[in-house]
PDB file of C-alpha atoms in Angstrom:
ATOM      1  CA  MET A   1       1.892  63.819  72.766  1.00  0.00           C
ATOM      2  CA  ALA A   2       2.111  64.241  69.071  1.00  0.00           C
ATOM      3  CA  LYS A   3       3.296  66.327  67.267  1.00  0.00           C
ATOM      4  CA  LYS A   4       0.859  68.557  65.487  1.00  0.00           C
ATOM      5  CA  GLN A   5       1.748  67.317  61.786  1.00  0.00           C
ATOM      6  CA  LYS A   6       1.720  71.058  58.385  1.00  0.00           C
ATOM      7  CA  PRO A   7      -1.347  70.639  55.950  1.00  0.00           C
ATOM      8  CA  LEU A   8       0.232  69.660  52.599  1.00  0.00           C
ATOM      9  CA  LYS A   9       0.887  72.130  50.330  1.00  0.00           C
ATOM     10  CA  ARG A  10      -0.829  72.548  47.290  1.00  0.00           C
ATOM     11  CA  THR A  11       0.551  74.094  44.571  1.00  0.00           C
ATOM     12  CA  PRO A  12      -1.414  75.187  41.194  1.00  0.00           C
ATOM     13  CA  LEU A  13      -0.313  72.312  37.743  1.00  0.00           C
ATOM     14  CA  LYS A  14       1.019  74.551  35.374  1.00  0.00           C
ATOM     15  CA  ARG A  15      -0.908  74.377  32.188  1.00  0.00           C
ATOM     16  CA  THR A  16       1.072  75.399  29.134  1.00  0.00           C
ATOM     17  CA  LEU A  17      -1.712  76.354  26.499  1.00  0.00           C
ATOM     18  CA  LEU A  18      -1.915  74.774  22.994  1.00  0.00           C
ATOM     19  CA  LYS A  19      -0.918  76.223  20.541  1.00  0.00           C
ATOM     20  CA  ARG A  20      -3.988  75.681  17.976  1.00  0.00           C
ATOM     21  CA  LYS A  21      -3.279  76.127  14.047  1.00  0.00           C
ATOM     22  CA  GLU A  22      -5.282  78.621  12.557  1.00  0.00           C
ATOM     23  CA  TYR A  23      -7.697  76.479   9.559  1.00  0.00           C
ATOM     24  CA  ASN A  24      -8.311  78.480   6.375  1.00  0.00           C
ATOM     25  CA  PRO A  25     -11.356  77.272   5.142  1.00  0.00           C
ATOM     26  CA  GLU A  26     -10.990  77.887   1.730  1.00  0.00           C
ATOM     27  CA  ASP A  27      -7.889  75.021   1.982  1.00  0.00           C
ATOM     28  CA  PHE A  28     -10.693  72.103   3.301  1.00  0.00           C
ATOM     29  CA  LYS A  29     -12.391  72.567  -0.452  1.00  0.00           C
ATOM     30  CA  ASN A  30      -8.585  73.115  -2.563  1.00  0.00           C
ATOM     31  CA  LYS A  31      -8.094  69.859  -0.597  1.00  0.00           C
ATOM     32  CA  GLU A  32      -8.552  66.455   0.970  1.00  0.00           C
ATOM     33  CA  TYR A  33      -5.801  66.455   3.813  1.00  0.00           C
ATOM     34  CA  LYS A  34      -4.999  62.954   3.642  1.00  0.00           C
ATOM     35  CA  ALA A  35      -3.650  60.704   6.918  1.00  0.00           C
ATOM     36  CA  LYS A  36      -1.137  58.721   8.340  1.00  0.00           C
ATOM     37  CA  LYS A  37      -0.424  56.153   5.622  1.00  0.00           C
ATOM     38  CA  TYR A  38       0.164  52.983   7.018  1.00  0.00           C
ATOM     39  CA  LYS A  39       1.137  49.717   5.353  1.00  0.00           C
ATOM     40  CA  LYS A  40       2.007  51.519   1.676  1.00  0.00           C
ATOM     41  CA  LYS A  41      -1.723  52.012   1.286  1.00  0.00           C
ATOM     42  CA  GLU A  42      -3.212  56.059   1.551  1.00  0.00           C
ATOM     43  CA  TYR A  43      -6.009  57.178   2.706  1.00  0.00           C
ATOM     44  CA  LYS A  44      -8.416  60.366   2.973  1.00  0.00           C
ATOM     45  CA  VAL A  45      -9.689  61.673   4.999  1.00  0.00           C
ATOM     46  CA  LYS A  46     -13.174  63.532   3.614  1.00  0.00           C
ATOM     47  CA  ASP A  47     -13.328  66.565   5.256  1.00  0.00           C
ATOM     48  CA  TYR A  48     -16.911  66.154   7.863  1.00  0.00           C
ATOM     49  CA  ARG A  49     -17.962  70.420   6.524  1.00  0.00           C
ATOM     50  CA  GLU A  50     -17.842  69.044   3.379  1.00  0.00           C
ATOM     51  CA  LEU A  51     -20.577  66.367   3.575  1.00  0.00           C
ATOM     52  CA  LYS A  52     -22.083  68.466   5.624  1.00  0.00           C
ATOM     53  CA  ALA A  53     -22.629  71.357   3.695  1.00  0.00           C
ATOM     54  CA  ARG A  54     -24.192  68.689   0.661  1.00  0.00           C
ATOM     55  CA  GLU A  55     -27.599  68.683   0.321  1.00  0.00           C
ATOM     56  CA  PRO A  56     -29.708  66.233   0.494  1.00  0.00           C
ATOM     57  CA  LYS A  57     -31.376  63.672  -2.282  1.00  0.00           C
ATOM     58  CA  PRO A  58     -34.342  65.607  -3.235  1.00  0.00           C
ATOM     59  CA  PHE A  59     -37.302  62.683  -1.667  1.00  0.00           C
ATOM     60  CA  VAL A  60     -39.004  61.540  -5.108  1.00  0.00           C
ATOM     61  CA  GLN A  61     -43.045  60.949  -5.279  1.00  0.00           C
ATOM     62  CA  LEU A  62     -43.594  58.363  -7.660  1.00  0.00           C
ATOM     63  CA  THR A  63     -47.802  58.423  -8.264  1.00  0.00           C
ATOM     64  CA  SER A  64     -49.646  54.357  -7.502  1.00  0.00           C
ATOM     65  CA  LYS A  65     -49.559  53.418 -10.889  1.00  0.00           C
ATOM     66  CA  GLU A  66     -45.857  53.988 -11.026  1.00  0.00           C
ATOM     67  CA  ALA A  67     -45.211  51.767  -8.447  1.00  0.00           C
ATOM     68  CA  PHE A  68     -46.873  49.514  -9.044  1.00  0.00           C
ATOM     69  CA  LEU A  69     -44.993  49.682 -12.087  1.00  0.00           C
ATOM     70  CA  LYS A  70     -41.949  49.715 -10.706  1.00  0.00           C
ATOM     71  CA  LEU A  71     -43.096  46.619  -7.794  1.00  0.00           C
ATOM     72  CA  ALA A  72     -44.486  44.707 -10.659  1.00  0.00           C
ATOM     73  CA  ALA A  73     -40.653  45.483 -13.228  1.00  0.00           C
ATOM     74  CA  PHE A  74     -38.949  44.398  -9.127  1.00  0.00           C
ATOM     75  CA  CYS A  75     -40.944  40.549  -8.968  1.00  0.00           C
ATOM     76  CA  ALA A  76     -40.684  39.197 -12.602  1.00  0.00           C
ATOM     77  CA  TYR A  77     -36.481  39.877 -11.788  1.00  0.00           C
ATOM     78  CA  GLN A  78     -37.210  37.736  -9.112  1.00  0.00           C
ATOM     79  CA  GLU A  79     -38.836  35.736 -10.590  1.00  0.00           C
ATOM     80  CA  ARG A  80     -35.716  35.115 -13.423  1.00  0.00           C
ATOM     81  CA  CYS A  81     -33.413  35.243 -10.898  1.00  0.00           C
ATOM     82  CA  TYR A  82     -35.380  31.675  -9.207  1.00  0.00           C
ATOM     83  CA  GLN A  83     -35.696  30.336 -12.757  1.00  0.00           C
ATOM     84  CA  GLU A  84     -32.676  31.020 -13.892  1.00  0.00           C
ATOM     85  CA  ILE A  85     -30.344  29.414 -10.476  1.00  0.00           C
ATOM     86  CA  TYR A  86     -33.308  25.971 -11.038  1.00  0.00           C
ATOM     87  CA  ALA A  87     -32.324  25.277 -14.094  1.00  0.00           C
ATOM     88  CA  LYS A  88     -28.683  24.845 -13.130  1.00  0.00           C
ATOM     89  CA  LEU A  89     -28.605  22.963 -10.359  1.00  0.00           C
ATOM     90  CA  GLU A  90     -31.204  21.174 -12.501  1.00  0.00           C
ATOM     91  CA  GLU A  91     -27.849  21.749 -15.390  1.00  0.00           C
ATOM     92  CA  TRP A  92     -25.183  20.343 -12.098  1.00  0.00           C
ATOM     93  CA  LYS A  93     -27.851  17.985 -10.719  1.00  0.00           C
ATOM     94  CA  MET A  94     -27.684  19.239  -7.831  1.00  0.00           C
ATOM     95  CA  ASP A  95     -31.782  19.504  -7.401  1.00  0.00           C
ATOM     96  CA  GLU A  96     -32.417  15.957  -7.064  1.00  0.00           C
ATOM     97  CA  GLY A  97     -32.783  15.938  -2.892  1.00  0.00           C
ATOM     98  CA  ASP A  98     -36.604  17.495  -3.867  1.00  0.00           C
TER      99      ASP A  98
END
């Protein structure tokens, strides 16, 4: 007959408490925290709480006449751009394929 094995003893893991650094909210308002420097470039870390605290941009309401005028101005701008591009292509003689 085989010997009976003793059950394995499980020792609980020793957990050490993490020491948290206490932050003063005023510190975030006065300065920006900097990330580590890599390759001589400096990156600034934006505080997400500061970004969340900003008020959203107000929604701009336009009347139908104002919206039509803006759309017409944009279309005219696009048309001018196309005309300038075609003029340059003709000047450089690259538009002969059509």
